Short mmCIF file of C-alpha atoms and ligand atoms in Angstrom, two decimals:
data_model
loop_
_atom_site.label_atom_id
_atom_site.label_comp_id
_atom_site.label_asym_id
_atom_site.label_seq_id
_atom_site.Cartn_x
_atom_site.Cartn_y
_atom_site.Cartn_z
CA UNK A 1 -4.11 -9.70 -2.67
CA UNK A 2 -2.15 -11.69 -5.28
CA UNK A 3 1.22 -13.03 -4.05
CA UNK A 4 3.14 -10.79 -6.48
CA UNK A 5 1.45 -7.70 -5.09
CA UNK A 6 3.51 -7.96 -1.94
CA UNK A 7 6.54 -6.76 -3.89
CA UNK A 8 4.76 -3.93 -5.66
CA UNK A 9 5.60 -0.31 -4.81
CA UNK A 10 2.36 1.16 -3.50
CA UNK A 11 1.88 4.90 -3.63
CA UNK A 12 -0.96 7.35 -3.17
CA UNK A 13 -0.55 9.55 -6.25
CA UNK A 14 -0.95 13.31 -6.59
CA UNK A 15 -4.41 14.23 -7.90
CA UNK A 16 -4.17 16.81 -10.67
CA UNK A 17 -7.07 19.18 -11.41
CA UNK A 18 -9.71 17.96 -13.80
CA UNK A 19 -9.17 18.46 -17.57
CA UNK A 20 -12.71 18.48 -19.00
CA UNK A 21 -13.24 17.49 -22.62
CA UNK A 22 -15.97 20.07 -23.16
CA UNK A 23 -14.25 23.22 -24.54
CA UNK A 24 -17.11 25.46 -23.31
CA UNK A 25 -16.19 24.97 -19.66
CA UNK A 26 -14.80 28.12 -18.03
CA UNK A 27 -11.68 26.44 -16.73
CA UNK A 28 -10.30 28.17 -13.65
CA UNK A 29 -9.07 25.04 -11.85
CA UNK A 30 -5.43 24.34 -12.79
CA UNK A 31 -3.70 27.75 -12.85
CA UNK A 32 -3.18 27.73 -16.59
CA UNK A 33 -2.65 30.99 -18.45
CA UNK A 34 -5.77 32.06 -20.41
CA UNK A 35 -3.69 33.64 -23.20
CA UNK A 36 -1.95 31.75 -26.01
CA UNK A 37 1.82 31.09 -26.01
CA UNK A 38 4.12 33.67 -27.65
CA UNK A 39 3.61 33.90 -31.45
CA UNK A 40 7.28 32.97 -31.99
CA UNK A 41 6.73 29.72 -30.07
CA UNK A 42 3.49 28.98 -31.94
CA UNK A 43 5.38 29.52 -35.23
CA UNK A 44 7.71 26.62 -34.35
CA UNK A 45 4.73 24.25 -34.48
CA UNK A 46 3.75 25.54 -37.92
CA UNK A 47 7.28 25.30 -39.31
CA UNK A 48 8.27 21.96 -37.85
CA UNK A 49 9.45 19.37 -40.35
CA UNK A 50 8.44 15.96 -39.08
CA UNK A 51 11.72 14.58 -40.46
CA UNK A 52 13.42 16.05 -37.40
CA UNK A 53 11.37 13.73 -35.16
CA UNK A 54 13.10 10.71 -36.67
CA UNK A 55 16.10 11.47 -34.50
CA UNK A 56 16.41 11.51 -30.72
CA UNK A 57 16.32 14.97 -29.17
CA UNK A 58 19.47 16.70 -27.91
CA UNK A 59 19.90 15.09 -24.45
CA UNK A 60 21.36 18.34 -23.11
CA UNK A 61 18.52 20.45 -24.56
CA UNK A 62 21.27 22.96 -25.39
CA UNK A 63 19.15 25.40 -27.43
CA UNK A 64 16.83 25.82 -24.49
CA UNK A 65 19.60 26.01 -21.90
CA UNK A 66 21.41 28.64 -24.02
CA UNK A 67 18.22 30.68 -24.38
CA UNK A 68 17.61 30.52 -20.60
CA UNK A 69 21.23 31.51 -19.92
CA UNK A 70 20.80 34.54 -22.20
CA UNK A 71 17.47 35.60 -20.73
CA UNK A 72 18.40 35.18 -17.06
CA UNK A 73 22.12 36.04 -17.16
CA UNK A 74 23.57 32.83 -15.70
CA UNK A 75 26.17 30.48 -17.23
CA UNK A 76 24.77 27.42 -19.00
CA UNK A 77 26.34 25.04 -16.46
CA UNK A 78 24.12 26.59 -13.79
CA UNK A 79 20.88 25.62 -15.55
CA UNK A 80 18.96 22.33 -15.51
CA UNK A 81 15.86 21.68 -17.63
CA UNK A 82 13.12 19.08 -17.35
CA UNK A 83 9.64 17.99 -18.35
CA UNK A 84 7.76 20.67 -16.46
CA UNK A 85 8.88 21.85 -13.05
CA UNK A 86 7.24 18.70 -11.67
CA UNK A 87 10.04 16.70 -13.31
CA UNK A 88 12.71 19.18 -12.16
CA UNK A 89 11.37 19.05 -8.59
CA UNK A 90 11.06 15.26 -8.58
CA UNK A 91 14.67 14.94 -9.81
CA UNK A 92 15.77 17.42 -7.15
CA UNK A 93 14.05 15.46 -4.35
CA UNK A 94 15.70 12.28 -5.65
CA UNK A 95 19.13 13.90 -5.93
CA UNK A 96 19.43 16.19 -2.92
CA UNK A 97 17.40 14.60 -0.15
CA UNK A 98 19.39 11.48 0.62
CA UNK A 99 19.85 12.10 4.34
CA UNK A 100 18.15 10.63 7.37
CA UNK A 101 16.95 13.92 8.85
CA UNK A 102 13.49 15.12 7.77
CA UNK A 103 13.13 17.67 5.01
CA UNK A 104 10.84 20.62 5.80
CA UNK A 105 8.00 22.16 3.80
CA UNK A 106 4.71 23.90 4.72
CA UNK A 107 1.63 21.90 5.79
CA UNK A 108 -0.52 23.78 3.28
CA UNK A 109 1.34 23.83 -0.01
CA UNK A 110 1.76 22.07 -3.33
CA UNK A 111 0.66 18.55 -2.39
CA UNK A 112 3.14 16.91 -4.77
CA UNK A 113 5.98 17.56 -2.25
CA UNK A 114 4.56 14.98 0.13
CA UNK A 115 3.95 12.52 -2.71
CA UNK A 116 7.60 12.69 -3.86
CA UNK A 117 8.88 12.42 -0.30
CA UNK A 118 6.84 9.24 0.16
CA UNK A 119 7.75 7.86 -3.28
CA UNK A 120 11.49 8.28 -2.64
CA UNK A 121 11.34 7.31 1.04
CA UNK A 122 12.51 10.75 2.20
CA UNK A 123 11.66 11.58 5.81
CA UNK A 124 9.72 14.85 6.02
CA UNK A 125 8.08 17.16 8.51
CA UNK A 126 5.35 19.62 7.53
CA UNK A 127 5.62 23.06 9.14
CA UNK A 128 2.22 24.65 9.90
CA UNK A 129 1.42 27.99 8.30
CA UNK A 130 0.37 30.66 10.79
CA UNK A 131 -3.27 31.78 11.27
CA UNK A 132 -3.02 34.08 8.25
CA UNK A 133 -1.58 31.27 6.11
CA UNK A 134 1.93 32.75 6.21
CA UNK A 135 5.08 30.61 6.15
CA UNK A 136 6.86 31.14 9.49
CA UNK A 137 10.56 31.64 8.79
CA UNK A 138 11.49 30.49 12.32
CA UNK A 139 10.16 26.99 11.50
CA UNK A 140 12.91 26.61 8.90
CA UNK A 141 15.81 27.46 11.16
CA UNK A 142 16.43 24.07 12.68
CA UNK A 143 18.41 20.92 12.04
CA UNK A 144 16.90 19.21 8.96
CA UNK A 145 17.65 17.26 5.77
CA UNK A 146 16.61 19.99 3.32
CA UNK A 147 13.96 22.64 2.70
CA UNK A 148 11.32 23.29 0.06
CA UNK A 149 9.64 26.69 0.00
CA UNK A 150 7.19 27.66 -2.74
CA UNK A 151 7.24 31.40 -3.40
CA UNK A 152 4.51 32.49 -3.92
CA UNK A 153 2.97 29.58 -2.03
CA UNK A 154 0.16 27.56 -3.59
CA UNK A 155 -2.75 27.38 -3.00
CA UNK A 156 -2.59 30.39 -0.63
CA UNK A 157 -1.01 32.77 -3.18
CA UNK A 158 1.08 34.55 -0.52
CA UNK A 159 4.63 35.62 -1.36
CA UNK A 160 7.57 36.01 1.01
CA UNK A 161 10.09 38.90 0.88
CA UNK A 162 13.44 38.14 -0.66
CA UNK A 163 15.14 39.09 2.64
CA UNK A 164 13.19 36.38 4.48
CA UNK A 165 13.94 33.83 1.77
CA UNK A 166 17.63 34.72 1.99
CA UNK A 167 17.59 34.31 5.75
CA UNK A 168 16.27 30.74 5.40
CA UNK A 169 18.94 29.90 2.80
CA UNK A 170 21.73 31.56 4.79
CA UNK A 171 20.97 29.76 8.05
CA UNK A 172 20.86 26.32 6.37
CA UNK A 173 24.27 26.07 4.64
CA UNK A 174 24.46 22.32 5.31
CA UNK A 175 21.39 21.36 3.26
CA UNK A 176 19.83 22.17 -0.10
CA UNK A 177 17.08 24.79 -0.07
CA UNK A 178 14.67 24.58 -3.03
CA UNK A 179 12.64 27.69 -3.83
CA UNK A 180 9.74 26.68 -6.08
CA UNK A 181 8.94 29.79 -8.11
CA UNK A 182 6.19 28.42 -10.38
CA UNK A 183 4.20 31.66 -9.93
CA UNK A 184 6.96 34.23 -9.35
CA UNK A 185 6.39 36.15 -12.61
CA UNK A 186 2.96 37.25 -11.37
CA UNK A 187 4.27 38.77 -8.11
CA UNK A 188 7.05 38.49 -5.55
CA UNK A 189 10.80 38.76 -6.09
CA UNK A 190 12.81 35.84 -7.47
CA UNK A 191 15.70 34.33 -5.51
CA UNK A 192 17.67 34.07 -8.78
CA UNK A 193 19.91 36.97 -7.69
CA UNK A 194 21.02 34.88 -4.68
CA UNK A 195 22.25 31.94 -6.78
CA UNK A 196 25.83 33.29 -7.20
CA UNK A 197 26.17 33.70 -3.41
CA UNK A 198 24.66 30.47 -2.06
CA UNK A 199 25.86 27.07 -3.24
CA UNK A 200 22.98 25.35 -1.41
CA UNK A 201 20.20 27.18 -3.30
CA UNK A 202 18.13 25.76 -6.15
CA UNK A 203 15.56 28.07 -7.80
CA UNK A 204 12.91 26.21 -9.82
CA UNK A 205 10.67 27.87 -12.42
CA UNK A 206 8.31 26.80 -15.21
CA UNK A 207 6.98 27.71 -18.67
CA UNK A 208 3.54 26.40 -17.67
CA UNK A 209 2.10 29.56 -16.11
CA UNK A 210 3.61 32.88 -17.20
CA UNK A 211 4.61 31.54 -20.65
CA UNK A 212 1.34 29.72 -21.39
CA UNK A 213 3.08 26.44 -22.28
CA UNK A 214 1.65 23.98 -19.74
CA UNK A 215 0.94 21.55 -22.59
CA UNK A 216 4.60 21.42 -23.68
CA UNK A 217 5.90 20.51 -20.19
CA UNK A 218 8.99 22.70 -19.74
CA UNK A 219 10.58 23.45 -16.38
CA UNK A 220 14.04 24.59 -15.29
CA UNK A 221 16.25 25.23 -12.31
CA UNK A 222 19.08 27.64 -11.49
CA UNK A 223 21.79 26.68 -9.04
CA UNK A 224 25.50 26.34 -8.35
CA UNK A 225 27.25 24.38 -11.14
CA UNK A 226 27.88 21.48 -8.73
CA UNK A 227 24.19 21.16 -7.94
CA UNK A 228 23.35 21.17 -11.64
CA UNK A 229 26.00 18.49 -12.31
CA UNK A 230 24.51 16.27 -9.59
CA UNK A 231 21.03 16.81 -11.03
CA UNK A 232 22.18 15.92 -14.54
CA UNK A 233 23.96 12.80 -13.25
CA UNK A 234 20.67 11.62 -11.69
CA UNK A 235 18.70 12.53 -14.83
CA UNK A 236 21.10 10.67 -17.14
CA UNK A 237 20.83 7.64 -14.85
CA UNK A 238 17.10 7.66 -15.33
CA UNK A 239 16.24 8.84 -18.86
CA UNK A 240 18.64 10.64 -21.24
CA UNK A 241 15.91 12.12 -23.40
CA UNK A 242 13.45 13.76 -21.05
CA UNK A 243 12.86 16.89 -23.12
CA UNK A 244 11.39 16.32 -26.58
CA UNK A 245 12.62 18.16 -29.70
CA UNK A 246 9.51 20.33 -30.08
CA UNK A 247 9.47 21.44 -26.42
CA UNK A 248 13.13 22.43 -26.62
CA UNK A 249 12.50 24.56 -29.73
CA UNK A 250 9.26 26.11 -28.46
CA UNK A 251 10.75 26.95 -25.08
CA UNK A 252 13.76 28.65 -26.68
CA UNK A 253 11.51 30.61 -29.07
CA UNK A 254 9.19 31.72 -26.29
CA UNK A 255 12.14 33.30 -24.43
CA UNK A 256 12.86 35.55 -27.42
CA UNK A 257 9.52 37.34 -27.17
CA UNK A 258 10.02 39.47 -24.07
CA UNK A 259 7.39 42.07 -25.04
CA UNK A 260 4.67 39.43 -25.38
CA UNK A 261 5.70 37.86 -22.06
CA UNK A 262 5.43 41.22 -20.25
CA UNK A 263 2.12 42.04 -21.91
CA UNK A 264 0.51 38.70 -20.97
CA UNK A 265 1.64 38.90 -17.37
CA UNK A 266 0.40 42.50 -17.16
CA UNK A 267 -3.04 41.43 -18.35
CA UNK A 268 -3.27 38.55 -15.86
CA UNK A 269 -2.20 40.82 -12.99
CA UNK A 270 -4.71 43.53 -13.95
CA UNK A 271 -7.52 40.96 -14.12
CA UNK A 272 -6.41 39.49 -10.77
CA UNK A 273 -6.61 42.89 -9.09
CA UNK A 274 -10.05 43.54 -10.62
CA UNK A 275 -11.24 40.11 -9.43
CA UNK A 276 -9.97 40.80 -5.91
CA UNK A 277 -12.00 44.01 -5.74
CA UNK A 278 -15.13 42.30 -7.04
CA UNK A 279 -14.77 39.30 -4.69
CA UNK A 280 -14.35 41.68 -1.73
CA UNK A 281 -17.55 43.50 -2.68
CA UNK A 282 -19.37 40.15 -2.45
CA UNK A 283 -17.95 39.49 1.03
CA UNK A 284 -15.20 37.02 0.11
CA UNK A 285 -11.98 37.01 2.12
CA UNK A 286 -8.60 35.87 0.79
CA UNK A 287 -4.87 36.14 1.46
CA UNK A 288 -3.16 38.73 -0.76
CA UNK A 289 -2.83 36.84 -4.03
CA UNK A 290 0.52 37.19 -5.82
CA UNK A 291 0.19 34.27 -8.25
CA UNK A 292 -2.30 33.79 -11.10
CA UNK A 293 -4.99 32.55 -8.70
CA UNK A 294 -6.97 33.70 -5.65
CA UNK A 295 -7.64 31.50 -2.62
CA UNK A 296 -11.03 32.75 -1.49
CA UNK A 297 -13.52 31.92 1.23
CA UNK A 298 -17.01 33.25 1.88
CA UNK A 299 -17.94 33.50 5.57
CA UNK A 300 -21.57 32.66 4.89
CA UNK A 301 -21.35 30.11 2.09
CA UNK A 302 -19.80 26.63 2.42
CA UNK A 303 -16.99 26.32 -0.14
CA UNK A 304 -17.93 22.80 -1.19
CA UNK A 305 -21.50 23.84 -1.97
CA UNK A 306 -20.28 26.79 -3.99
CA UNK A 307 -17.73 24.61 -5.81
CA UNK A 308 -20.51 22.24 -6.83
CA UNK A 309 -22.86 25.04 -7.87
CA UNK A 310 -20.10 26.57 -10.03
CA UNK A 311 -19.37 23.22 -11.61
CA UNK A 312 -23.03 22.74 -12.42
CA UNK A 313 -22.86 26.09 -14.19
CA UNK A 314 -19.84 25.01 -16.26
CA UNK A 315 -17.33 27.02 -14.21
CA UNK A 316 -14.52 24.85 -12.81
CA UNK A 317 -12.45 26.02 -9.84
CA UNK A 318 -10.35 23.94 -7.42
CA UNK A 319 -11.60 22.71 -4.06
CA UNK A 320 -9.39 20.87 -1.55
CA UNK A 321 -11.27 18.75 0.99
CA UNK A 322 -8.50 19.07 3.57
CA UNK A 323 -8.27 20.37 7.15
CA UNK A 324 -7.83 24.17 7.46
CA UNK A 325 -8.58 24.87 3.80
CA UNK A 326 -11.93 23.16 3.23
CA UNK A 327 -13.74 26.51 3.28
CA UNK A 328 -11.67 27.91 0.43
CA UNK A 329 -11.79 27.81 -3.35
CA UNK A 330 -8.71 28.31 -5.49
CA UNK A 331 -9.78 30.39 -8.47
CA UNK A 332 -7.38 30.71 -11.41
CA UNK A 333 -7.30 34.09 -13.15
CA UNK A 334 -8.82 33.72 -16.61
CA UNK A 335 -9.63 36.34 -19.24
CA UNK A 336 -11.68 39.43 -18.27
CA UNK A 337 -14.67 37.84 -19.94
CA UNK A 338 -14.32 34.60 -17.98
CA UNK A 339 -13.92 36.44 -14.69
CA UNK A 340 -16.95 38.62 -15.47
CA UNK A 341 -18.99 35.46 -16.08
CA UNK A 342 -17.76 34.08 -12.75
CA UNK A 343 -18.70 37.26 -10.91
CA UNK A 344 -22.15 37.37 -12.52
CA UNK A 345 -22.85 33.85 -11.32
CA UNK A 346 -21.45 34.46 -7.81
CA UNK A 347 -23.53 37.62 -7.39
CA UNK A 348 -26.70 35.80 -8.41
CA UNK A 349 -25.94 32.65 -6.39
CA UNK A 350 -25.04 34.48 -3.18
CA UNK A 351 -28.09 36.73 -3.58
CA UNK A 352 -30.34 33.67 -3.70
CA UNK A 353 -28.57 31.41 -1.21
CA UNK A 354 -27.04 33.38 1.67
N1 PMP B 401 5.02 24.01 -8.28
C1 PMP B 401 3.83 24.52 -7.93
C2 PMP B 401 3.72 25.28 -6.66
C3 PMP B 401 2.71 24.32 -8.76
O1 PMP B 401 1.51 24.79 -8.39
C4 PMP B 401 2.87 23.60 -9.96
C5 PMP B 401 1.68 23.42 -10.89
N2 PMP B 401 0.84 22.39 -10.62
C6 PMP B 401 4.13 23.08 -10.27
C7 PMP B 401 5.18 23.32 -9.42
C8 PMP B 401 4.37 22.22 -11.48
O2 PMP B 401 4.14 22.88 -12.67
P1 PMP B 401 4.72 22.32 -14.04
O3 PMP B 401 5.12 20.89 -13.84
O4 PMP B 401 3.61 22.48 -15.01
O5 PMP B 401 5.90 23.18 -14.37
#
């Protein structure tokens, strides 16, 4: 090791799903939306005058914040925006988890939580999901430095009732509770309605899944105006111009097309329910999926083998080589055509191999 390396920050980074260059791959590995963004958002790209890019973006991303305030019925000072919900969550960890007591999140969940905790030196304690992969509310009713609950959870896909979410928020008034709602538009009930009543609640959402804009990197959070002020103070101490001009405009435009939003979500949900029925017929088991993905296991076929066979066939899904979940595949809901191709292959493969 070189002498200078002693003073280097060493981290084990989050591993994102693979982004293959071959466009023919059936890509069901990163929970993207298979449908295009709203036409109004796409129009922004066509109309953009590159002259506008000469200037810095609006540091407050006001067009986007205003559009979010209008769509979700909260004052602008209760909304924070960032470069994907990853950025919003990272800023939130940095801002709100400054204590010495451990923060709590599930053992099987979005693996970025642990990465941020380590990066920022935040003590943390993972709370084991129960045998059916459910988050146990009782585990989050103890002295701690903060709480992060994804609802629906990923990669399990299970959602928690709003009453249970409220109970966790209500019994932790001394710490910030983050509800990560990346997948909420596909199922489950948002905790947004609780924001006016709980000053310790931060609800985080994204344009990456239900609004088909993963490539633009737009995330946001709702919370008490004091929380949002603290978040903005941290953000402006780090980088004033996180959101670029085009993302701000496309995000705001996408919020105007409510009918398209509803239609796209409806299609993904219908395909998800069809896929559940077909997977069951083939003997797969899975927790009740509420997001845009299904976390499935086959009792007679090792998940890793199946993952590799699918990949060979040009069908990418996500496999996590981790305790408790190494017999599961996380399958993103694609178009009907893509899911039919997946089912055709699974039927044939299982017929020949189990
Ligand atoms: N939270 C969860 C639970 C996720 O699965 C993801 C997607 N990887 C994110 C947050 C971040 O999504 P984005 O940064 O694209 O908004």
